[in-house]
Coordinates of C-alpha atoms in Angstrom, one line a residue:
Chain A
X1 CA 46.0 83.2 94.8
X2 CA 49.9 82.5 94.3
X3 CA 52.8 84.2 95.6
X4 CA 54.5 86.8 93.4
X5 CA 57.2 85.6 91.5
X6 CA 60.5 87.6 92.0
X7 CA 62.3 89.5 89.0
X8 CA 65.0 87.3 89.3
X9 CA 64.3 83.6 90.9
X10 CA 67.6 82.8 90.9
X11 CA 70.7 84.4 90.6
X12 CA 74.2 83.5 91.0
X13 CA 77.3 84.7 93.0
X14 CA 81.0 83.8 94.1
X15 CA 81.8 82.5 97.3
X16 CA 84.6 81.3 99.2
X17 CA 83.9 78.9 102.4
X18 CA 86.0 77.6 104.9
X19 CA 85.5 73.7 104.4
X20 CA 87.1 70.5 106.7
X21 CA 89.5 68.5 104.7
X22 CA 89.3 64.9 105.5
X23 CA 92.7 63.3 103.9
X24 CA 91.7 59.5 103.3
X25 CA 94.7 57.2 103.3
X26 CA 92.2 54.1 103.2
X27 CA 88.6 53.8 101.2
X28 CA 87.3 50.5 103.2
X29 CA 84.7 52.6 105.3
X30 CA 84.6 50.0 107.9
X31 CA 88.4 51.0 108.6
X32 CA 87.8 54.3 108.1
X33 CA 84.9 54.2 110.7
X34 CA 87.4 52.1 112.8
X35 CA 89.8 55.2 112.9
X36 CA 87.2 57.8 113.3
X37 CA 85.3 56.0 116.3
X38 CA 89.1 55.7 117.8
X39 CA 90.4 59.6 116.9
X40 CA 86.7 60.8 118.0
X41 CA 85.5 58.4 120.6
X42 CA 84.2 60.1 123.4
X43 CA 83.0 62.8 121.2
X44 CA 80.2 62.1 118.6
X45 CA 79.5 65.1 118.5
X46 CA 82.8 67.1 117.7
X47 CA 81.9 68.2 114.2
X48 CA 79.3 69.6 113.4
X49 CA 77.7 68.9 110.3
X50 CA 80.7 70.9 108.7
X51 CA 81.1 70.9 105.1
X52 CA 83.9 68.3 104.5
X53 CA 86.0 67.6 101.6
X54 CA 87.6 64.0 101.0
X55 CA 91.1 64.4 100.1
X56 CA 92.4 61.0 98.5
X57 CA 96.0 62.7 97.2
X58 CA 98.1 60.2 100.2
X59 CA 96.2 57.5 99.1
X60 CA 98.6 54.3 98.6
X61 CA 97.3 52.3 96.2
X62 CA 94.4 53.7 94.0
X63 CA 91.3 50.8 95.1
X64 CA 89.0 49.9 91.8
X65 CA 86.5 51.1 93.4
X66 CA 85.2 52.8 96.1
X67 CA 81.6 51.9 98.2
X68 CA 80.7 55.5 97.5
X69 CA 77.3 55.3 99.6
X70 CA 79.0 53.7 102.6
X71 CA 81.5 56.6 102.8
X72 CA 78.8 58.9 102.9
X73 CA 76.4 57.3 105.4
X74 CA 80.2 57.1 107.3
X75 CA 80.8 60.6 107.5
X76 CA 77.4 61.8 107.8
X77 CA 76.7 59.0 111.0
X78 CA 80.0 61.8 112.5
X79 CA 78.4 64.8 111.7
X80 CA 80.4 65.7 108.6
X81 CA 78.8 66.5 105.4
X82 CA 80.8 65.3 102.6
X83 CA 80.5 68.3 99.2
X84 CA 83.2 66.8 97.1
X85 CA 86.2 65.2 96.5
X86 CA 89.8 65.9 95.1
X87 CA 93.0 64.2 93.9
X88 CA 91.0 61.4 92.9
X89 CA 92.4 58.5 90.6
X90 CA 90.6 60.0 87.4
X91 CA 89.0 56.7 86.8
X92 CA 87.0 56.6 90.1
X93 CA 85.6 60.6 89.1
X94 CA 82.3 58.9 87.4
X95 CA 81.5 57.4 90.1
X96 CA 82.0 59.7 92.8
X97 CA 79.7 62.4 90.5
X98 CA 76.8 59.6 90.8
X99 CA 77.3 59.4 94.4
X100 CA 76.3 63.4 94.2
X101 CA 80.0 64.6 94.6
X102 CA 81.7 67.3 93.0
X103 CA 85.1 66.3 91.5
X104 CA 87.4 69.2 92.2
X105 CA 90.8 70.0 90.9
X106 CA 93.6 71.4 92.3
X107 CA 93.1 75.3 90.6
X108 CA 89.7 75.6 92.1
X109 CA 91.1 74.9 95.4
X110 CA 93.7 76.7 98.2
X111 CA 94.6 75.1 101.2
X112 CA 96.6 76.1 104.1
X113 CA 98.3 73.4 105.9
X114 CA 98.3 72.6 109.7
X115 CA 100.1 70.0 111.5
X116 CA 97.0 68.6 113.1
X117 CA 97.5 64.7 114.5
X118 CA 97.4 62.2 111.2
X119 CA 96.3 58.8 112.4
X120 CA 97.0 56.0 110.0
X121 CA 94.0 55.9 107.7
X122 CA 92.4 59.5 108.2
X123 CA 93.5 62.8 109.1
X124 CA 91.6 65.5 109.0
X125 CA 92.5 69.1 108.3
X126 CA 91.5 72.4 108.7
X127 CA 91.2 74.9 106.0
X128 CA 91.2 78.3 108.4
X129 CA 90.1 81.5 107.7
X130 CA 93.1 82.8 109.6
X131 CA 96.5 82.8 108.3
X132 CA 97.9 79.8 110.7
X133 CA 101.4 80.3 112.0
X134 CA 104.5 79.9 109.9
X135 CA 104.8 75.3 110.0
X136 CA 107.5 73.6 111.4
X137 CA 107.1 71.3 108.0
X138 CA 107.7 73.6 105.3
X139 CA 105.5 72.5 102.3
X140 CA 104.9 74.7 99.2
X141 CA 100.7 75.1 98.2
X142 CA 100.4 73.4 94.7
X143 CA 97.5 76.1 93.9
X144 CA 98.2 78.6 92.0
X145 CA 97.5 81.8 93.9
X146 CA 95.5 84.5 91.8
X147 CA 97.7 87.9 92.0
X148 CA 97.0 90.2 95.0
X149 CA 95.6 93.4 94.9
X150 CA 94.8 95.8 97.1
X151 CA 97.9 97.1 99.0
X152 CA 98.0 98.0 102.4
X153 CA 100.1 101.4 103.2
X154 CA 101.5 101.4 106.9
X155 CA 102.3 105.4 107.4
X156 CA 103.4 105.1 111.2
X157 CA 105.8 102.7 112.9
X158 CA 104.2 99.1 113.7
X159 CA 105.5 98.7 117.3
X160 CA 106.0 95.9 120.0
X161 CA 102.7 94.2 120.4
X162 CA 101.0 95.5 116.7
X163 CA 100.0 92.9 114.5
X164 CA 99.3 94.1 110.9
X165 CA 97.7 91.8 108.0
X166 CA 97.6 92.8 104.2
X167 CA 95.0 90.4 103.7
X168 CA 94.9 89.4 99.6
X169 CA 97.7 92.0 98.8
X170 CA 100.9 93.7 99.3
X171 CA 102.1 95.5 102.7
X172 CA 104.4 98.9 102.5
X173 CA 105.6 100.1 105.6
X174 CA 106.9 103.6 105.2
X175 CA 108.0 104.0 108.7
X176 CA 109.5 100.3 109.3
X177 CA 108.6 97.8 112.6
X178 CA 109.9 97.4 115.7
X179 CA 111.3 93.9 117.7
X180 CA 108.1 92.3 119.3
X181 CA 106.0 93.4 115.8
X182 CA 104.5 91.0 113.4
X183 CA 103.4 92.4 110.1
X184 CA 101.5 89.3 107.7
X185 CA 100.8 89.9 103.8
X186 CA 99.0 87.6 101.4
X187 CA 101.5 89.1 98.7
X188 CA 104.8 90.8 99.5
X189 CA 106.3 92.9 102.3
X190 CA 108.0 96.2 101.2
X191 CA 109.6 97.7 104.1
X192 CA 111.2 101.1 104.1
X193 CA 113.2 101.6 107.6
X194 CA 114.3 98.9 110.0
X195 CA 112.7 95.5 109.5
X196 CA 113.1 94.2 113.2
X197 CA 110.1 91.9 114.0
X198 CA 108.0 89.2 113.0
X199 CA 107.6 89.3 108.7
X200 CA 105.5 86.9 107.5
X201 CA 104.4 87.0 103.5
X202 CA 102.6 85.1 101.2
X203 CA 100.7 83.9 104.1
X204 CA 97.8 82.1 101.8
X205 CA 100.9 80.3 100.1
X206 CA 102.1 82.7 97.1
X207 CA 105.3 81.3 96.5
X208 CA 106.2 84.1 94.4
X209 CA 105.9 86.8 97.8
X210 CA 109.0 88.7 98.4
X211 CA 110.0 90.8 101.8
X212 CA 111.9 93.5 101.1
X213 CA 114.0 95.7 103.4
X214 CA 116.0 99.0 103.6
X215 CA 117.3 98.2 106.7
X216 CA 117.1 94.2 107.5
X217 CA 116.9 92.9 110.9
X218 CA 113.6 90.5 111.2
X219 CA 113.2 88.2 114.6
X220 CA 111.8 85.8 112.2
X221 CA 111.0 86.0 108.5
X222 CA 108.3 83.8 106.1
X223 CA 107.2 83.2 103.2
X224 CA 103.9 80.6 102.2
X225 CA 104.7 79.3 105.4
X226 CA 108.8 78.6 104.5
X227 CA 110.6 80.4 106.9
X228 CA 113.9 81.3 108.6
X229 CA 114.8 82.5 112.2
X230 CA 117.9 84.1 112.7
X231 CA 119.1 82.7 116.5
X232 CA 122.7 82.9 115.1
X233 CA 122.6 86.3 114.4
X234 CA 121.9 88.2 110.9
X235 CA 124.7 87.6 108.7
X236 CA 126.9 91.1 108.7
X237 CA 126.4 91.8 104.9
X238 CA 122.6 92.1 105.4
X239 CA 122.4 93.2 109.1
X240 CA 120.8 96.5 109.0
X241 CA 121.5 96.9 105.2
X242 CA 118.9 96.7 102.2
X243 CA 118.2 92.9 101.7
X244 CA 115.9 90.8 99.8
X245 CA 114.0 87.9 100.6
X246 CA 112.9 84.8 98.3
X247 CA 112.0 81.5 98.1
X248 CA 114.5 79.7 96.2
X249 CA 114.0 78.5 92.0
X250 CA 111.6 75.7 90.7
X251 CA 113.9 73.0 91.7
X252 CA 114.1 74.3 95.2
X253 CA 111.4 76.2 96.7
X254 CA 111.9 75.0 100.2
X255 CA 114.3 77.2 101.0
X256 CA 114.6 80.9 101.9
X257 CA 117.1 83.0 100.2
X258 CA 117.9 86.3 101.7
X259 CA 120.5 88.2 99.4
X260 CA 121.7 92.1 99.8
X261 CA 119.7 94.7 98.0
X262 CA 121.8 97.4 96.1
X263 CA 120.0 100.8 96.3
X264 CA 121.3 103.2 93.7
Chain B
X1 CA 92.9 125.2 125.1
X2 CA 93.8 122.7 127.8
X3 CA 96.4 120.4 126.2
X4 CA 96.9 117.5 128.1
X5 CA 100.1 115.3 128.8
X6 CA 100.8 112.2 129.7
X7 CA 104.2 110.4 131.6
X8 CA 103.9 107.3 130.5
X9 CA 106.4 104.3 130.2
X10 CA 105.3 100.7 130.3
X11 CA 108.0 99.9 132.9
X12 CA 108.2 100.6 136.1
X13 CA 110.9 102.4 137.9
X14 CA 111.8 104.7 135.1
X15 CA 111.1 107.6 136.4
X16 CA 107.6 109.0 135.5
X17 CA 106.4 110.3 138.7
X18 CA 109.9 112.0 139.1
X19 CA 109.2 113.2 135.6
X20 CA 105.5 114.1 136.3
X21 CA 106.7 116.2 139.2
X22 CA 109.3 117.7 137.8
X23 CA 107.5 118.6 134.6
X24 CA 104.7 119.8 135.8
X25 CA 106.1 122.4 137.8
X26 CA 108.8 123.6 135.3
X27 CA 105.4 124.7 133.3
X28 CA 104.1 126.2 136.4
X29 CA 107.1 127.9 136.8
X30 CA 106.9 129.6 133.0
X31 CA 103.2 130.7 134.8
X32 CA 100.9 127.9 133.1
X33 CA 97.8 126.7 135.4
X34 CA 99.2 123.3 135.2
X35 CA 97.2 120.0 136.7
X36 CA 99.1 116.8 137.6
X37 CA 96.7 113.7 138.1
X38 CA 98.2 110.8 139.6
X39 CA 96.9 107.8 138.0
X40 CA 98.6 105.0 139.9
X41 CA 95.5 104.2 141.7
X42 CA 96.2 101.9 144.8
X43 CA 100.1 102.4 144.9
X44 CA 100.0 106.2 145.3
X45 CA 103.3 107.9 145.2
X46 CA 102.7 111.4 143.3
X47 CA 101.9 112.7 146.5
X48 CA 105.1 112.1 148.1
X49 CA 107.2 113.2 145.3
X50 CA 105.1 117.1 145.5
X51 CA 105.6 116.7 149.5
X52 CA 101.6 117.3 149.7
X53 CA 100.5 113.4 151.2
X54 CA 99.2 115.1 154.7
X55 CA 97.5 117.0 152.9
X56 CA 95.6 114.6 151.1
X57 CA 91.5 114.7 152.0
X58 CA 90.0 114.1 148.7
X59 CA 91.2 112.3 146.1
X60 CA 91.0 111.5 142.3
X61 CA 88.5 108.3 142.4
X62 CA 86.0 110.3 145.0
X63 CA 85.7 113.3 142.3
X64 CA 84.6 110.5 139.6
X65 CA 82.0 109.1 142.0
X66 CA 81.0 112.5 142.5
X67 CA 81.5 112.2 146.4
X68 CA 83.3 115.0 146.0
X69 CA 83.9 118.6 143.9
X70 CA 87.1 118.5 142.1
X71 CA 88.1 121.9 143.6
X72 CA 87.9 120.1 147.0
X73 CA 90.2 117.4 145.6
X74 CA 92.8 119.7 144.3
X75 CA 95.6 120.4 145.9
X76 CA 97.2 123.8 145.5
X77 CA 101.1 122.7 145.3
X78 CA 103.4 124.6 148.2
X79 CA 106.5 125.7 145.7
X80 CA 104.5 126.7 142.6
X81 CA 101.5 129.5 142.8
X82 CA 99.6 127.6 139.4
X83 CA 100.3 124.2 140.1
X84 CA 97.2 121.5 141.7
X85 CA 97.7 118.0 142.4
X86 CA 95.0 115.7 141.9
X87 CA 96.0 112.4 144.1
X88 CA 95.4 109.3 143.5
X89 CA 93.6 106.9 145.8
X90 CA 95.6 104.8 147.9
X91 CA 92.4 102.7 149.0
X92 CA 90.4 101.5 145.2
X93 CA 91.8 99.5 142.5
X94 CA 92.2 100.4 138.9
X95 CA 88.8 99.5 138.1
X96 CA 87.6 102.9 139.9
X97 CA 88.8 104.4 137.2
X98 CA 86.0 105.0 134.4
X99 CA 86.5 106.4 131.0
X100 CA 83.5 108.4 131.6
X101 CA 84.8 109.6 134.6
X102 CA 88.2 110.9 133.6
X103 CA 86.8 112.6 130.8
X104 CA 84.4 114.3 133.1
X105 CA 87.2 115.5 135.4
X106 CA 89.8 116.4 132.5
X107 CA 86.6 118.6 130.5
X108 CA 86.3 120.3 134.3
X109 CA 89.8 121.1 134.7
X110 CA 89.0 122.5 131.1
X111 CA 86.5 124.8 132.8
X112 CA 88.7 125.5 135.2
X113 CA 91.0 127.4 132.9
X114 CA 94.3 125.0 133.4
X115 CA 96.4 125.4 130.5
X116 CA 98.5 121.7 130.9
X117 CA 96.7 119.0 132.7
X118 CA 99.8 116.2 133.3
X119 CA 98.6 112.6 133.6
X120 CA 101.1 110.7 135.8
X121 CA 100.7 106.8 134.2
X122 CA 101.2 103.7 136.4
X123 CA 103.3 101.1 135.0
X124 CA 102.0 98.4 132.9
X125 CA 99.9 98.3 130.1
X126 CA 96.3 97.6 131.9
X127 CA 93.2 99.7 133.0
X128 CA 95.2 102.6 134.7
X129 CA 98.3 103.0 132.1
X130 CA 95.5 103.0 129.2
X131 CA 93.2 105.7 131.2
X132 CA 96.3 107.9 131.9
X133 CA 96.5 107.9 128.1
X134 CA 93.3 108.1 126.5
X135 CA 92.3 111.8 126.3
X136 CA 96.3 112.6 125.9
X137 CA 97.1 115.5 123.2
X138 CA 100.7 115.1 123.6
X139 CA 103.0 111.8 125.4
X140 CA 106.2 112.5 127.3
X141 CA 107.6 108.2 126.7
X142 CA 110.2 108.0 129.6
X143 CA 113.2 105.5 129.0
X144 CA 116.0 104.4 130.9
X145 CA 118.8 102.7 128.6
X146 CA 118.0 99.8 128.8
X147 CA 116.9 96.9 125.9
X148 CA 113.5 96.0 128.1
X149 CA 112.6 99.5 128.9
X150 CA 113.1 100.3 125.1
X151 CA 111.1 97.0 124.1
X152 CA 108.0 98.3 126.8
X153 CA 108.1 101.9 125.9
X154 CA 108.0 100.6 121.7
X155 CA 104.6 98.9 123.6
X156 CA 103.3 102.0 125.0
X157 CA 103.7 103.8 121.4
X158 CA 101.6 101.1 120.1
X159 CA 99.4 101.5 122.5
X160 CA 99.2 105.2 122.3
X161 CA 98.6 105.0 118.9
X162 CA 95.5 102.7 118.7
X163 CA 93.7 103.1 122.2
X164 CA 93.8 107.1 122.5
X165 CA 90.7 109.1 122.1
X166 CA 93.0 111.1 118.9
X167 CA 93.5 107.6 117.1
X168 CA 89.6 106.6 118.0
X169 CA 88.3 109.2 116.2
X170 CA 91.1 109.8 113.6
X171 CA 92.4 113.2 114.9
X172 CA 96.0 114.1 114.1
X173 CA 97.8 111.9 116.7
X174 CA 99.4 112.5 119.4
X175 CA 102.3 114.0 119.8
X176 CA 105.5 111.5 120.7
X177 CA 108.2 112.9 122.6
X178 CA 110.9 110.3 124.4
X179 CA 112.7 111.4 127.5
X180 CA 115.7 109.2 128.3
X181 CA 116.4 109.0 132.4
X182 CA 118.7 107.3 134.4
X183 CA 121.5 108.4 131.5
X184 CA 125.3 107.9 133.0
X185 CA 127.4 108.7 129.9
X186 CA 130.0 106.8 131.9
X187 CA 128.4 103.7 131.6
X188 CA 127.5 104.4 127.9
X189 CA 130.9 105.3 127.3
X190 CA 131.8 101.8 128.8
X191 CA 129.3 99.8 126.6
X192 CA 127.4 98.7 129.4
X193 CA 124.2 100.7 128.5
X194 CA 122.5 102.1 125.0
X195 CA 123.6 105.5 124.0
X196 CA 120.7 108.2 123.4
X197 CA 121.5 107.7 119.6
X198 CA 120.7 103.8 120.0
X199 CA 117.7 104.6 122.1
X200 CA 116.4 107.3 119.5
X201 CA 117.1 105.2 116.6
X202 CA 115.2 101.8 118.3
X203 CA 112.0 103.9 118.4
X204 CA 112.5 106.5 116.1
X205 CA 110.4 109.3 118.7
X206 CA 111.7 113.2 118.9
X207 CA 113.7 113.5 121.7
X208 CA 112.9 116.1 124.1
X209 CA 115.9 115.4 126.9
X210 CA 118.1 113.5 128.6
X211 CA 118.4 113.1 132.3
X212 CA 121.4 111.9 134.2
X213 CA 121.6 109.4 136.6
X214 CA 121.7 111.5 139.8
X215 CA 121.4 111.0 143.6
X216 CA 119.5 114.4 143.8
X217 CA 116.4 112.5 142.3
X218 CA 117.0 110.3 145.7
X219 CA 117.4 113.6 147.3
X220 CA 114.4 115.6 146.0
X221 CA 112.1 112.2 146.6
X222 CA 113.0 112.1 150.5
X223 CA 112.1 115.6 150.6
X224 CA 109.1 115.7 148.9
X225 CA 110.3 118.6 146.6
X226 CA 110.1 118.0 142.8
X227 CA 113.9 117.1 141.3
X228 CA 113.4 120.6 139.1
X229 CA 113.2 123.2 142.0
X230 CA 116.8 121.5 143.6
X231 CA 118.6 124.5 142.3
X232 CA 122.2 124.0 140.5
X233 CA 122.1 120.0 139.7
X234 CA 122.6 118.7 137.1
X235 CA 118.7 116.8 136.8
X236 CA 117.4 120.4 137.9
X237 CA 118.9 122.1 134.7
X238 CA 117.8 119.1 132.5
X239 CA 114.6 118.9 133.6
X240 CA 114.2 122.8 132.9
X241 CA 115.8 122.3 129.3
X242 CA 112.9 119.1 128.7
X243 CA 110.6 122.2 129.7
X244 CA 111.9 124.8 127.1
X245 CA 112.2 122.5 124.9
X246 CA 108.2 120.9 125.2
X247 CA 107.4 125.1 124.8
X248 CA 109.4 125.0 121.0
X249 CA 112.6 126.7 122.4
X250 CA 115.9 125.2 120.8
X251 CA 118.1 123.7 123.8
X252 CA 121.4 122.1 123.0
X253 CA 121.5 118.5 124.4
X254 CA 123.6 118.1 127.5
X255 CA 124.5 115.9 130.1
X256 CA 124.8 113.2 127.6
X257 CA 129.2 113.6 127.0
X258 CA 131.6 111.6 129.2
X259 CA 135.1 113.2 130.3
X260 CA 137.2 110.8 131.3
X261 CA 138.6 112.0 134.5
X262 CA 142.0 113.5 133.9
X263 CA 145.2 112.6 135.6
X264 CA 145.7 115.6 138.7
X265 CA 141.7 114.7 138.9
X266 CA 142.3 110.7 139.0
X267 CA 145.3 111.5 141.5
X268 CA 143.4 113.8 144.0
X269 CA 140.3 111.9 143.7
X270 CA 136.8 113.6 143.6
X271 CA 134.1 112.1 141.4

């Protein structure tokens, strides 16, 4: 007697899961464990056997090689579970495939970034589900976002204390937002009627997100995490007038433009 | 159909009961069995305002526990033949007040027959400000001209508009009405407070009226007598246009126009 075999033993589908970035400035893993018993010493315990990807992008000065099982027996002796690895000199790849790692590139991958304490050799991140907070450090995603989709029609005023989020698409308020609001969108925000509290788009790092106003006067206003506040007052030529806003071309995309909006 | 209404404001000291007072007996003056529930439990004050506090045996909290019928509860008001007050207690906290509970009572004053049931909010945006608001058909948002009483009342709307029973179950919402108080279109005139055109375009809400800063209110409170039944002030004939206005009758705005005193006026003094 055997068990029935299903129609279909395996099948495949698409997932997305919220991994721990460990950025490795140094590949000896007994300074690496070093820094790890230091950042986690009273708390062996503080992950919790999360998936975990090693991040080698800040890495000085690319080793020749790297004691691949050591790293792993590292990180797994602190309850992470290293799945893969990226920005990897391409010439340590092989290697890190044998040691059972995936070798991913910077397409497959987004990251949000969060200012979380770096210590010298190993800092780890936190890829959130969330859309974390607007960074002190601006710093433009260098994944390509795919295009958003769904939009998110707002019919009613968002008031003081309302928090809406577009999530993976475009936000159109038809009734505008009040001081004390925040309104987040993975793509752009369209806003028709007073723009007057917290506007945060392209909040999983589209660049190419716009806010747009008929009536522009934000507390605060963001876009893939760049963004502006406006303590000095609104500039009079966009206060309360249509007004655009935009991260600025290739050679500058750390900074927010805001320019006037001419309707009809 | 009982419709019910509630005063509500975020801030304190705006002038809802003054408004819940007032209001509810200009609709028992038009001959509507009106209800005003108080639902500032543990800092009372409705009864005071509607000059009924010795009268006070039963109140709303004892009606939800059932330790008492809501007819004893009622108070039957001394200036207005359709108008009851339902106290609130001066003894419980907020937490006496159940969702269960205020449905029960609002579904008996149903029964009753009342045609308006007025739900007098407590400041705040807690337990008894949310109750006051949940089975609301239609909100009366009082203002004063001010930037934080705009900023709380924008609150409230929120509020209103995602923790009522209407926006639970994705009825047609309810109805938004804003009532600026406390309006001295001398100060306005001076810069030193918003204009009702400021006010109306920072939270874009219908306005149903404008009352002016008065002592009468002082007046009517002492007494116990609603502001509306003081007979030729100014608050009285504002409060009776916010009436005729809530019924669908066109009232021209007044009371919101400054004359600067003239000279013989400035010269023989009078205010």
């Amino acid at each position: 007697m055997s068990a029935p075999v299903p129609a279909r033993p395996v099948e495949f589908r698409n997932a997305s899961i919220g991994a721990t970035v460990a950025v490795l400035r140094e590949t000896r893993p007994h300074l690496v464990a070093d820094a790890l018993h230091k950042m986690l010493g009273g708390m062996p315990d503080f992950f919790n056997g999360e998936a975990t990807l090693l991040d080698f992008g800040e890495l000085g000065e690319a080793p020749a090689q790297i004691d691949w099982a050591g790293m792993l027996s590292l990180f797994k002796r602190f309850q992470l579970q290293p799945i893969g690895v990226r920005n990897l000199p391409p010439e340590l790849a092989t290697s890190a495939r044998q040691a059972g790692l995936a070798v991913l590139d910077g397409a497959e991958l987004r990251d949000r970034q969060s200012g979380g304490p770096a210590i010298d050799s190993v800092a780890v991140r936190q890829t959130p589900d969330e859309p974390t907070p607007p960074q002190p450090v601006p710093e433009a995603s260098p994944a390509p976002i795919p295009a958003p989709t769904a939009t998110m029609i707002v019919d009613r005023p968002v008031r003081s204390g309302q928090q809406v989020y577009a999530r993976g698409g475009d936000l159109v308020l038809l009734a505008g937002m009040s001081n004390g609001a925040e309104v987040i969108a993975d793509g752009s925000i369209h806003c028709y009627g007073p723009l007057r509290g917290r506007a945060l788009a392209g909040a999983q790092g589209d660049t190419r997100a716009r806010i747009i106003s008929t009536n522009f006067g934000p507390e605060i206003v963001s876009i893939a995490g760049v963004y502006k506040t406006f303590e000095q007052g609104i500039p009079a030529n966009i206060a309360g007038k249509p007004a655009t806003v935009r991260l600025g071309g290739d050679d500058n995309q750390h900074k927010l433009g805001i320019e006037p909006l001419a309707l009809d | 159909m009982t419709r019910v209404v509630v005063i509500t404001s975020g801030k304190g000291g705006v002038g809802k009961t003054t408004t819940s007072a007032a209001f509810a007996s200009g609709l028992a003056l038009r001959g509507f069995k009106t209800a005003v529930i108080d639902f500032d439990v543990g800092l009372r004050n409705l009864d005071l305002i509607m000059g009924c506090e010795r009268r006070v045996v039963y109140d709303f909290v004892n009606v939800i526990n059932g330790e008492a019928r809501l007819n004893q509860a009622l108070i039957k008001d001394k200036n207005c033949e359709n108008l009851f007050v339902l106290p609130a207690s001066q003894t419980r906290d907020k937490d006496a007040l159940t969702e269960e509970g205020v449905e029960k009572v609002i579904k008996e004053l149903e029964h009753l027959g009342f045609d308006y049931v007025v739900c007098d909010s407590p400041a705040g945006i807690e337990r008894g400000a949310v109750m006051a608001l949940t089975f609301a058909d239609e909100a009366i948002v009082t203002t004063t001209p001010e930037v934080s009483s705009v900023r709380d009342s924008d609150r409230i709307l929120g509020i209103l508009q995602s923790k009522s029973r209407r926006a639970a179950e994705g009825r047609e919402p309810v109805k938004e009405h804003l009532l600026l108080t406390r309006y001295s279109p001398k100060r306005v005139d001076e810069g030193e407070m918003l204009s009702y055109k400021d006010v109306q375009e920072l939270l874009r809400v219908p306005l149903i009226g404008v009352i002016p800063e008065s002592e009468s209110v002082l007046h009517a409170s002492n007494q116990g007598t609603p502001a509306i039944h003081l007979k030729g002030t100014d608050v009285s004939e504002a409060y009776t246009d916010v009436v005729a206005r809530f019924l669908g009758e066109d009232r021209p705005l007044r009371f919101v126009n400054y004359d600067k005193p003239g000279l013989i006026k400035r010269l023989f003094g009078g205010k």
